[in-house]
Structures are given as structure tokens and as C-alpha cells.
Amino acid sequence: MRIAVGGIHTECSTYSPVLMAGEDFRVLRDADLLGAEYFDFLDAAGIEHVPLLHARAVPGGPVLRSTYEAFKAEFLERLQVALPLDGLYLAMHGAINVEGMDDAEGDWISAARTVVGPGCPIAASYDLHGNVSQRIIDQLDIFAAYRTAPHIDVRETMVRAWSMLVETLRTGNRPGVAWAKVPVLLPGECTSTEDEPARSIYLNLPAFDAKPGILDANLMIGYVWADEPRATACAVVTGTDRQAASKAAEEIARQYWNARENFGFGPVTGPLEEMLDIAASATTSPVILADSADNPTGGGVGDRADVLRALIARNWHSALLAGITDRPAVEVCFAAGEGASLTLRIGASLDPASVPAEVTAKVLRLDDSGAAADRQAVVEVGGITIVLAARRRPYHNIEDFRRLGLDPKSVRLLVVKSGYLSPELAPIANPNLMALTDGVVNQDIANLASHRRIRPVFPLDRGFDYVPAATLSARWRE
């Protein structure tokens, strides 16, 4: 039996002015796809896996239409060549926005269905921060989404989706998908599965899996920074019994709706100056401060210097800020060399709405992996160490710092562009603070510009009634 594998994976803030192009994606094809760490589970007796194309990018702004169409055309061409197939597995995210297009995942999956035909089962894995539509659901037989945020079950989720597909091919028992929209749009920072009430809701999902007729139960938080019609939370259930799957989807949807007023930030959270006051008075270290509205892993631009300017104004000592995306500043540092002192303009290289910091800096370290777009520079401004990156990227892993000769545990204050902290940084935070900063993924959800969302939706609207109503996929209805 032959299973083709591919997909496209990123999320896009429609509030970002920085469009994503082909060079922003890591593209895997052929043996590189099958050999990639997050696809190395593709091994089952009697199954031949056919690699197509998988494009993955750090979240950002909308994707250029030409970039998306080029990826889709190559994917479909490879899919056509791979026929005949017994199954198709798509590793998706669910929150792509393509300029001039609604529901890019719906477009991608529908196009794939047209190629493979109605008889080929399609399985998809999703980020729980993806947005779902009826168009997407109608083309799928199997759906599975992350159950943790921070996401520590990415591989586990992919295995769930793939395993259901393999079982379908071996038994011939074709599952289907039911889903129920929930008119709630909350940010991931308020719905972390480390905190209540999300923790209990998600921990209860495996109990649904154990019920007769249910294979996989999911709660999609959705992606709040996409002003588009499909942006909503929902429950999605894969099952073999239509009634059981519909009932489960409605029950999960009801749980989330009933808990909507109880969600909140996990760490101590507030305006930037208040958080810096707390950090200044802390007797423990490292204090880790999340610059939440400029978080690249949430779709933020990553080039704002607001926190840096605030630290300079306070004459702060023993701080590490990682990092600020600024390719021009990195290139200036490389031209000057390690040890050089220079006048530097940091920040606002991508987003014209932000304000740069004009500083005198010393170049401490230059990191060059061979590609100009991947260069990094470490500079010092007074008592503040700053990591500059040529490419938009997060600094969430200890290895990110170790590579640059930095120890995040050795400073009084570590500033990262993040919402909830990554699994590697959270354990060393002492304490963890989150600043409500400005940016394209800001936490002022109730006041987000909303021109295309379907209303009403909480918390943009209040005082309306909701009764969960599950819908089956068109394939299952037929």
C-alpha cells in the first residue's frame, strides 16, 4: 500500500505588514522529507511512503500569492505523478493566510482531493491554533490536532493522524469527521494547556477517544490574529459512528463555551513599565520577560525595539535581549568586525510602525553559518546584551543561546519575544513575566480591527446565546 506525504505549515497575522516569500520556508522533498526528524515515524510493515513536498515557515504575515501558488503547483504535480495511491497524509498548520485568498488550507486540501479522487482516504494533522472551515472538513476522512500549548506533542499528533490512516487502509473501515463551531476567539497566551481551564479540557480529550465510535477528539482554539471568516474555535472529532462523533463534538464545544470567561494569562502579566518595575525589584534570577506582541512564533514581526529602548532609559544592567530581527544592523556589525564599537540603529527594519533604538554598541560576537540570511550578531549596549538576527526567528531553546556563547541563567533579566514560554525556558524563569507590548500579535483582542470575521464572537461580542450544533463532513453525509 502506498501513502503520499506532504503539506504546508505556518500561521499568518493579517495585521502584519511583512509578507512571507519562498525564502522564508524550509522546503522538504523526496528523501529529505522522509529523513526529516519530524517525519521519521513513517515506518509500517507493508506501507510505502511517497514523499511529495512539505513547506514550513516561522509564523509571520500573509504569504505572497505567487509563493503559495508555486508550492501548491509543485505539490500537485508530484501528487499526480505518485498516483495510484491508497492514502494521503497532510501535515498542516491551519492558519495560513494568502494574499487575495480565503481559506488557503481549504484550497490546498480540495485541490489534493481532486487529484486523488473520492476513494482515497486523506488524513490531516493540525496545530490547535489553526482555523477550520466546512470546506476543509468536507475533504477529509481523518483529523487530529495538537493537545498541548506550548506544543510538546507535535510528533505524537502526527503519529495519531498517520496511524488512523494506516489502520483505515488495513481494515477497510472508513472513518469520518464531525465538527462544531464555537464562537470564541482567544489568544494562545490565555489558553495554554499548562493552565486552567484549558488544562482540564484537554486532559479529558483522551476519554472521548475511548468511547465507542470515536477515534480522535480535538478542540481547536483557532488563530485570533487572522481577520477572516473562518477564524473561530471549534471541536473536531474523527469517528466511525456519526451520532457518537456529533455528540462528542457538541459536548467538547459546550465545555469550551461554558469556560470562556475563565481563561486568563498564566504568568504575571501587565504593561511593559509595570513588568520592568517587578523585574527591577526581584531578588531572584533570571527574570524572564516575554515581549508578547512581537512574538515571531505567533506571527509577530520580531523587529520591535520597544523593550530595548525602555531598558536603556532605565540604565539597566545585566540584561540579555534575544533577539531583534534586523538584517541591516547585522550587516553593519559584520562589516565592522568583532570588538568594534559603532553607532547602530536597532529595530524597525521591517515594520514601519515601530521605533528604532539609536545606540552606541560594541560587537561581541558574530555568527555566520554560511548564508547571509542566517547570520547573527551579539552586541553590547551599556549593561545590555542584544542578539540581532538577519532572519525572523525565535530564541526559545537553550541551544540558541549556547551557540552564541551566552548563558540565559547568568543574567538578572532575559527578554525574549514570546507569549507563554517555551518548554526549555519556562523551568528556569524566576519569575516569568509577560509584557502587554505593542505589535501585530498584541493581546488586546476585544479591540482588534475586525472587518471580515463572522460575528458575534467572544470576546469581541458579549451577551449572545450559543447552542452547539455539529455538522458532518460531506463525505460522511454521503
PDB file of N, CA and C in Angstrom, residues 171-245:
ATOM      1  N   THR A 171      -7.807  -2.151   7.608  1.00  0.00           N
ATOM      2  CA  THR A 171      -9.100  -2.753   7.965  1.00  0.00           C
ATOM      3  C   THR A 171     -10.184  -2.503   6.928  1.00  0.00           C
ATOM      4  N   GLY A 172     -10.021  -1.456   6.147  1.00  0.00           N
ATOM      5  CA  GLY A 172     -11.072  -1.088   5.210  1.00  0.00           C
ATOM      6  C   GLY A 172     -12.216  -0.332   5.842  1.00  0.00           C
ATOM      7  N   ASN A 173     -12.146  -0.084   7.148  1.00  0.00           N
ATOM      8  CA  ASN A 173     -13.192   0.659   7.846  1.00  0.00           C
ATOM      9  C   ASN A 173     -12.934   2.156   7.694  1.00  0.00           C
ATOM     10  N   ARG A 174     -13.768   2.838   6.935  1.00  0.00           N
ATOM     11  CA  ARG A 174     -13.548   4.255   6.615  1.00  0.00           C
ATOM     12  C   ARG A 174     -14.169   5.150   7.693  1.00  0.00           C
ATOM     13  N   PRO A 175     -13.353   5.936   8.406  1.00  0.00           N
ATOM     14  CA  PRO A 175     -13.900   6.866   9.384  1.00  0.00           C
ATOM     15  C   PRO A 175     -14.404   8.139   8.712  1.00  0.00           C
ATOM     16  N   GLY A 176     -14.963   9.040   9.513  1.00  0.00           N
ATOM     17  CA  GLY A 176     -15.408  10.336   9.027  1.00  0.00           C
ATOM     18  C   GLY A 176     -15.186  11.399  10.081  1.00  0.00           C
ATOM     19  N   VAL A 177     -15.547  12.640   9.751  1.00  0.00           N
ATOM     20  CA  VAL A 177     -15.260  13.776  10.622  1.00  0.00           C
ATOM     21  C   VAL A 177     -16.541  14.558  10.898  1.00  0.00           C
ATOM     22  N   ALA A 178     -16.722  14.907  12.169  1.00  0.00           N
ATOM     23  CA  ALA A 178     -17.794  15.807  12.598  1.00  0.00           C
ATOM     24  C   ALA A 178     -17.161  16.995  13.305  1.00  0.00           C
ATOM     25  N   TRP A 179     -17.808  18.161  13.171  1.00  0.00           N
ATOM     26  CA  TRP A 179     -17.243  19.319  13.850  1.00  0.00           C
ATOM     27  C   TRP A 179     -18.344  20.260  14.305  1.00  0.00           C
ATOM     28  N   ALA A 180     -18.006  21.067  15.317  1.00  0.00           N
ATOM     29  CA  ALA A 180     -18.942  22.044  15.867  1.00  0.00           C
ATOM     30  C   ALA A 180     -18.204  23.346  16.115  1.00  0.00           C
ATOM     31  N   LYS A 181     -18.641  24.404  15.445  1.00  0.00           N
ATOM     32  CA  LYS A 181     -18.033  25.710  15.657  1.00  0.00           C
ATOM     33  C   LYS A 181     -18.354  26.218  17.061  1.00  0.00           C
ATOM     34  N   VAL A 182     -17.407  27.007  17.609  1.00  0.00           N
ATOM     35  CA  VAL A 182     -17.613  27.680  18.890  1.00  0.00           C
ATOM     36  C   VAL A 182     -17.274  29.155  18.673  1.00  0.00           C
ATOM     37  N   PRO A 183     -18.212  30.072  18.868  1.00  0.00           N
ATOM     38  CA  PRO A 183     -17.935  31.495  18.588  1.00  0.00           C
ATOM     39  C   PRO A 183     -17.094  32.141  19.688  1.00  0.00           C
ATOM     40  N   VAL A 184     -15.870  31.644  19.799  1.00  0.00           N
ATOM     41  CA  VAL A 184     -14.907  32.154  20.777  1.00  0.00           C
ATOM     42  C   VAL A 184     -13.570  32.294  20.066  1.00  0.00           C
ATOM     43  N   LEU A 185     -12.902  33.426  20.266  1.00  0.00           N
ATOM     44  CA  LEU A 185     -11.567  33.632  19.700  1.00  0.00           C
ATOM     45  C   LEU A 185     -10.669  34.210  20.783  1.00  0.00           C
ATOM     46  N   LEU A 186      -9.864  33.345  21.370  1.00  0.00           N
ATOM     47  CA  LEU A 186      -8.940  33.742  22.424  1.00  0.00           C
ATOM     48  C   LEU A 186      -7.511  33.475  21.972  1.00  0.00           C
ATOM     49  N   PRO A 187      -6.557  34.261  22.459  1.00  0.00           N
ATOM     50  CA  PRO A 187      -5.155  34.027  22.091  1.00  0.00           C
ATOM     51  C   PRO A 187      -4.591  32.803  22.800  1.00  0.00           C
ATOM     52  N   GLY A 188      -3.545  32.249  22.225  1.00  0.00           N
ATOM     53  CA  GLY A 188      -2.894  31.107  22.853  1.00  0.00           C
ATOM     54  C   GLY A 188      -2.358  31.418  24.232  1.00  0.00           C
ATOM     55  N   GLU A 189      -1.987  32.683  24.476  1.00  0.00           N
ATOM     56  CA  GLU A 189      -1.437  33.066  25.782  1.00  0.00           C
ATOM     57  C   GLU A 189      -2.468  32.963  26.889  1.00  0.00           C
ATOM     58  N   CYS A 190      -3.767  32.993  26.538  1.00  0.00           N
ATOM     59  CA  CYS A 190      -4.827  32.845  27.538  1.00  0.00           C
ATOM     60  C   CYS A 190      -5.350  31.422  27.620  1.00  0.00           C
ATOM     61  N   THR A 191      -4.905  30.559  26.724  1.00  0.00           N
ATOM     62  CA  THR A 191      -5.474  29.215  26.642  1.00  0.00           C
ATOM     63  C   THR A 191      -4.401  28.133  26.708  1.00  0.00           C
ATOM     64  N   SER A 192      -3.298  28.437  27.359  1.00  0.00           N
ATOM     65  CA  SER A 192      -2.240  27.446  27.494  1.00  0.00           C
ATOM     66  C   SER A 192      -2.767  26.221  28.225  1.00  0.00           C
ATOM     67  N   THR A 193      -2.380  25.054  27.752  1.00  0.00           N
ATOM     68  CA  THR A 193      -2.814  23.827  28.413  1.00  0.00           C
ATOM     69  C   THR A 193      -2.048  23.556  29.702  1.00  0.00           C
ATOM     70  N   GLU A 194      -1.110  24.448  30.037  1.00  0.00           N
ATOM     71  CA  GLU A 194      -0.450  24.375  31.343  1.00  0.00           C
ATOM     72  C   GLU A 194      -1.342  24.955  32.436  1.00  0.00           C
ATOM     73  N   ASP A 195      -2.354  25.719  32.040  1.00  0.00           N
ATOM     74  CA  ASP A 195      -3.195  26.449  32.986  1.00  0.00           C
ATOM     75  C   ASP A 195      -4.655  26.037  32.849  1.00  0.00           C
ATOM     76  N   GLU A 196      -5.409  26.245  33.934  1.00  0.00           N
ATOM     77  CA  GLU A 196      -6.848  26.005  33.887  1.00  0.00           C
ATOM     78  C   GLU A 196      -7.546  27.205  33.247  1.00  0.00           C
ATOM     79  N   PRO A 197      -8.683  26.970  32.586  1.00  0.00           N
ATOM     80  CA  PRO A 197      -9.412  25.701  32.442  1.00  0.00           C
ATOM     81  C   PRO A 197      -8.995  24.849  31.240  1.00  0.00           C
ATOM     82  N   ALA A 198      -8.087  25.366  30.403  1.00  0.00           N
ATOM     83  CA  ALA A 198      -7.681  24.587  29.228  1.00  0.00           C
ATOM     84  C   ALA A 198      -7.057  23.257  29.633  1.00  0.00           C
ATOM     85  N   ARG A 199      -6.303  23.277  30.701  1.00  0.00           N
ATOM     86  CA  ARG A 199      -5.614  22.050  31.128  1.00  0.00           C
ATOM     87  C   ARG A 199      -6.607  20.891  31.302  1.00  0.00           C
ATOM     88  N   SER A 200      -7.665  21.117  32.032  1.00  0.00           N
ATOM     89  CA  SER A 200      -8.620  20.040  32.303  1.00  0.00           C
ATOM     90  C   SER A 200      -9.384  19.641  31.050  1.00  0.00           C
ATOM     91  N   ILE A 201      -9.754  20.624  30.221  1.00  0.00           N
ATOM     92  CA  ILE A 201     -10.492  20.307  28.999  1.00  0.00           C
ATOM     93  C   ILE A 201      -9.656  19.403  28.096  1.00  0.00           C
ATOM     94  N   TYR A 202      -8.390  19.749  27.938  1.00  0.00           N
ATOM     95  CA  TYR A 202      -7.539  18.962  27.046  1.00  0.00           C
ATOM     96  C   TYR A 202      -7.168  17.608  27.643  1.00  0.00           C
ATOM     97  N   LEU A 203      -6.979  17.556  28.946  1.00  0.00           N
ATOM     98  CA  LEU A 203      -6.678  16.272  29.574  1.00  0.00           C
ATOM     99  C   LEU A 203      -7.846  15.304  29.462  1.00  0.00           C
ATOM    100  N   ASN A 204      -9.038  15.828  29.256  1.00  0.00           N
ATOM    101  CA  ASN A 204     -10.217  14.980  29.151  1.00  0.00           C
ATOM    102  C   ASN A 204     -10.455  14.461  27.734  1.00  0.00           C
ATOM    103  N   LEU A 205      -9.722  14.992  26.740  1.00  0.00           N
ATOM    104  CA  LEU A 205      -9.972  14.562  25.364  1.00  0.00           C
ATOM    105  C   LEU A 205      -9.728  13.069  25.138  1.00  0.00           C
ATOM    106  N   PRO A 206      -8.677  12.466  25.726  1.00  0.00           N
ATOM    107  CA  PRO A 206      -8.489  11.026  25.518  1.00  0.00           C
ATOM    108  C   PRO A 206      -9.671  10.190  26.011  1.00  0.00           C
ATOM    109  N   ALA A 207     -10.443  10.707  26.982  1.00  0.00           N
ATOM    110  CA  ALA A 207     -11.621   9.971  27.449  1.00  0.00           C
ATOM    111  C   ALA A 207     -12.663   9.875  26.344  1.00  0.00           C
ATOM    112  N   PHE A 208     -12.743  10.904  25.507  1.00  0.00           N
ATOM    113  CA  PHE A 208     -13.639  10.825  24.353  1.00  0.00           C
ATOM    114  C   PHE A 208     -13.145   9.786  23.363  1.00  0.00           C
ATOM    115  N   ASP A 209     -11.815   9.722  23.168  1.00  0.00           N
ATOM    116  CA  ASP A 209     -11.252   8.743  22.230  1.00  0.00           C
ATOM    117  C   ASP A 209     -11.654   7.320  22.599  1.00  0.00           C
ATOM    118  N   ALA A 210     -11.826   7.076  23.895  1.00  0.00           N
ATOM    119  CA  ALA A 210     -12.110   5.726  24.374  1.00  0.00           C
ATOM    120  C   ALA A 210     -13.577   5.334  24.197  1.00  0.00           C
ATOM    121  N   LYS A 211     -14.423   6.261  23.818  1.00  0.00           N
ATOM    122  CA  LYS A 211     -15.848   5.955  23.673  1.00  0.00           C
ATOM    123  C   LYS A 211     -16.097   5.203  22.367  1.00  0.00           C
ATOM    124  N   PRO A 212     -17.090   4.309  22.362  1.00  0.00           N
ATOM    125  CA  PRO A 212     -17.405   3.566  21.134  1.00  0.00           C
ATOM    126  C   PRO A 212     -17.728   4.517  19.983  1.00  0.00           C
ATOM    127  N   GLY A 213     -17.148   4.241  18.833  1.00  0.00           N
ATOM    128  CA  GLY A 213     -17.428   5.036  17.648  1.00  0.00           C
ATOM    129  C   GLY A 213     -16.581   6.283  17.508  1.00  0.00           C
ATOM    130  N   ILE A 214     -15.697   6.549  18.492  1.00  0.00           N
ATOM    131  CA  ILE A 214     -14.836   7.734  18.461  1.00  0.00           C
ATOM    132  C   ILE A 214     -13.384   7.284  18.305  1.00  0.00           C
ATOM    133  N   LEU A 215     -12.664   7.913  17.385  1.00  0.00           N
ATOM    134  CA  LEU A 215     -11.248   7.618  17.206  1.00  0.00           C
ATOM    135  C   LEU A 215     -10.346   8.722  17.737  1.00  0.00           C
ATOM    136  N   ASP A 216     -10.736   9.991  17.548  1.00  0.00           N
ATOM    137  CA  ASP A 216      -9.845  11.084  17.931  1.00  0.00           C
ATOM    138  C   ASP A 216     -10.659  12.362  18.140  1.00  0.00           C
ATOM    139  N   ALA A 217     -10.574  12.942  19.339  1.00  0.00           N
ATOM    140  CA  ALA A 217     -11.345  14.136  19.686  1.00  0.00           C
ATOM    141  C   ALA A 217     -10.416  15.334  19.831  1.00  0.00           C
ATOM    142  N   ASN A 218     -10.838  16.478  19.314  1.00  0.00           N
ATOM    143  CA  ASN A 218      -9.974  17.655  19.282  1.00  0.00           C
ATOM    144  C   ASN A 218     -10.738  18.931  19.595  1.00  0.00           C
ATOM    145  N   LEU A 219     -10.050  19.834  20.283  1.00  0.00           N
ATOM    146  CA  LEU A 219     -10.545  21.190  20.487  1.00  0.00           C
ATOM    147  C   LEU A 219      -9.580  22.149  19.804  1.00  0.00           C
ATOM    148  N   MET A 220     -10.083  22.901  18.848  1.00  0.00           N
ATOM    149  CA  MET A 220      -9.288  23.890  18.135  1.00  0.00           C
ATOM    150  C   MET A 220      -9.533  25.268  18.754  1.00  0.00           C
ATOM    151  N   ILE A 221      -8.488  25.868  19.298  1.00  0.00           N
ATOM    152  CA  ILE A 221      -8.603  27.219  19.843  1.00  0.00           C
ATOM    153  C   ILE A 221      -8.786  28.225  18.713  1.00  0.00           C
ATOM    154  N   GLY A 222      -8.192  27.939  17.559  1.00  0.00           N
ATOM    155  CA  GLY A 222      -8.228  28.855  16.428  1.00  0.00           C
ATOM    156  C   GLY A 222      -7.098  29.862  16.502  1.00  0.00           C
ATOM    157  N   TYR A 223      -6.977  30.662  15.466  1.00  0.00           N
ATOM    158  CA  TYR A 223      -5.924  31.676  15.388  1.00  0.00           C
ATOM    159  C   TYR A 223      -6.579  33.050  15.366  1.00  0.00           C
ATOM    160  N   VAL A 224      -6.383  33.781  16.451  1.00  0.00           N
ATOM    161  CA  VAL A 224      -7.131  35.011  16.693  1.00  0.00           C
ATOM    162  C   VAL A 224      -6.670  36.185  15.842  1.00  0.00           C
ATOM    163  N   TRP A 225      -5.399  36.190  15.397  1.00  0.00           N
ATOM    164  CA  TRP A 225      -4.877  37.346  14.670  1.00  0.00           C
ATOM    165  C   TRP A 225      -5.078  37.249  13.155  1.00  0.00           C
ATOM    166  N   ALA A 226      -6.059  36.460  12.751  1.00  0.00           N
ATOM    167  CA  ALA A 226      -6.449  36.390  11.348  1.00  0.00           C
ATOM    168  C   ALA A 226      -7.853  36.951  11.218  1.00  0.00           C
ATOM    169  N   ASP A 227      -7.962  38.108  10.593  1.00  0.00           N
ATOM    170  CA  ASP A 227      -9.269  38.720  10.376  1.00  0.00           C
ATOM    171  C   ASP A 227      -9.848  38.139   9.100  1.00  0.00           C
ATOM    172  N   GLU A 228     -10.449  36.955   9.240  1.00  0.00           N
ATOM    173  CA  GLU A 228     -11.016  36.257   8.099  1.00  0.00           C
ATOM    174  C   GLU A 228     -12.228  35.460   8.552  1.00  0.00           C
ATOM    175  N   PRO A 229     -13.139  35.111   7.649  1.00  0.00           N
ATOM    176  CA  PRO A 229     -14.406  34.496   8.047  1.00  0.00           C
ATOM    177  C   PRO A 229     -14.285  33.181   8.796  1.00  0.00           C
ATOM    178  N   ARG A 230     -13.276  32.372   8.506  1.00  0.00           N
ATOM    179  CA  ARG A 230     -13.204  31.051   9.140  1.00  0.00           C
ATOM    180  C   ARG A 230     -12.598  31.092  10.534  1.00  0.00           C
ATOM    181  N   ALA A 231     -12.166  32.262  11.005  1.00  0.00           N
ATOM    182  CA  ALA A 231     -11.496  32.350  12.298  1.00  0.00           C
ATOM    183  C   ALA A 231     -12.488  32.094  13.431  1.00  0.00           C
ATOM    184  N   THR A 232     -12.350  30.945  14.054  1.00  0.00           N
ATOM    185  CA  THR A 232     -13.217  30.583  15.173  1.00  0.00           C
ATOM    186  C   THR A 232     -12.649  29.353  15.867  1.00  0.00           C
ATOM    187  N   ALA A 233     -13.047  29.170  17.089  1.00  0.00           N
ATOM    188  CA  ALA A 233     -12.746  27.914  17.772  1.00  0.00           C
ATOM    189  C   ALA A 233     -13.721  26.846  17.283  1.00  0.00           C
ATOM    190  N   CYS A 234     -13.363  25.593  17.486  1.00  0.00           N
ATOM    191  CA  CYS A 234     -14.280  24.518  17.112  1.00  0.00           C
ATOM    192  C   CYS A 234     -13.821  23.207  17.733  1.00  0.00           C
ATOM    193  N   ALA A 235     -14.743  22.288  17.811  1.00  0.00           N
ATOM    194  CA  ALA A 235     -14.433  20.911  18.186  1.00  0.00           C
ATOM    195  C   ALA A 235     -14.480  20.066  16.926  1.00  0.00           C
ATOM    196  N   VAL A 236     -13.497  19.195  16.759  1.00  0.00           N
ATOM    197  CA  VAL A 236     -13.426  18.331  15.570  1.00  0.00           C
ATOM    198  C   VAL A 236     -13.190  16.897  16.041  1.00  0.00           C
ATOM    199  N   VAL A 237     -14.029  15.989  15.582  1.00  0.00           N
ATOM    200  CA  VAL A 237     -13.957  14.603  16.049  1.00  0.00           C
ATOM    201  C   VAL A 237     -13.888  13.654  14.858  1.00  0.00           C
ATOM    202  N   THR A 238     -12.928  12.762  14.871  1.00  0.00           N
ATOM    203  CA  THR A 238     -12.843  11.675  13.907  1.00  0.00           C
ATOM    204  C   THR A 238     -13.475  10.440  14.534  1.00  0.00           C
ATOM    205  N   GLY A 239     -14.349   9.783  13.798  1.00  0.00           N
ATOM    206  CA  GLY A 239     -15.017   8.613  14.362  1.00  0.00           C
ATOM    207  C   GLY A 239     -15.499   7.655  13.304  1.00  0.00           C
ATOM    208  N   THR A 240     -16.106   6.592  13.778  1.00  0.00           N
ATOM    209  CA  THR A 240     -16.714   5.602  12.885  1.00  0.00           C
ATOM    210  C   THR A 240     -18.224   5.577  13.048  1.00  0.00           C
ATOM    211  N   ASP A 241     -18.734   6.316  14.032  1.00  0.00           N
ATOM    212  CA  ASP A 241     -20.166   6.397  14.292  1.00  0.00           C
ATOM    213  C   ASP A 241     -20.591   7.863  14.204  1.00  0.00           C
ATOM    214  N   ARG A 242     -21.460   8.181  13.252  1.00  0.00           N
ATOM    215  CA  ARG A 242     -21.835   9.568  13.017  1.00  0.00           C
ATOM    216  C   ARG A 242     -22.468  10.225  14.239  1.00  0.00           C
ATOM    217  N   GLN A 243     -23.397   9.504  14.873  1.00  0.00           N
ATOM    218  CA  GLN A 243     -24.091  10.067  16.024  1.00  0.00           C
ATOM    219  C   GLN A 243     -23.146  10.277  17.193  1.00  0.00           C
ATOM    220  N   ALA A 244     -22.273   9.310  17.437  1.00  0.00           N
ATOM    221  CA  ALA A 244     -21.331   9.426  18.557  1.00  0.00           C
ATOM    222  C   ALA A 244     -20.349  10.565  18.317  1.00  0.00           C
ATOM    223  N   ALA A 245     -19.872  10.696  17.097  1.00  0.00           N
ATOM    224  CA  ALA A 245     -18.918  11.762  16.786  1.00  0.00           C
ATOM    225  C   ALA A 245     -19.578  13.134  16.916  1.00  0.00           C
TER     226      ALA A 245
END
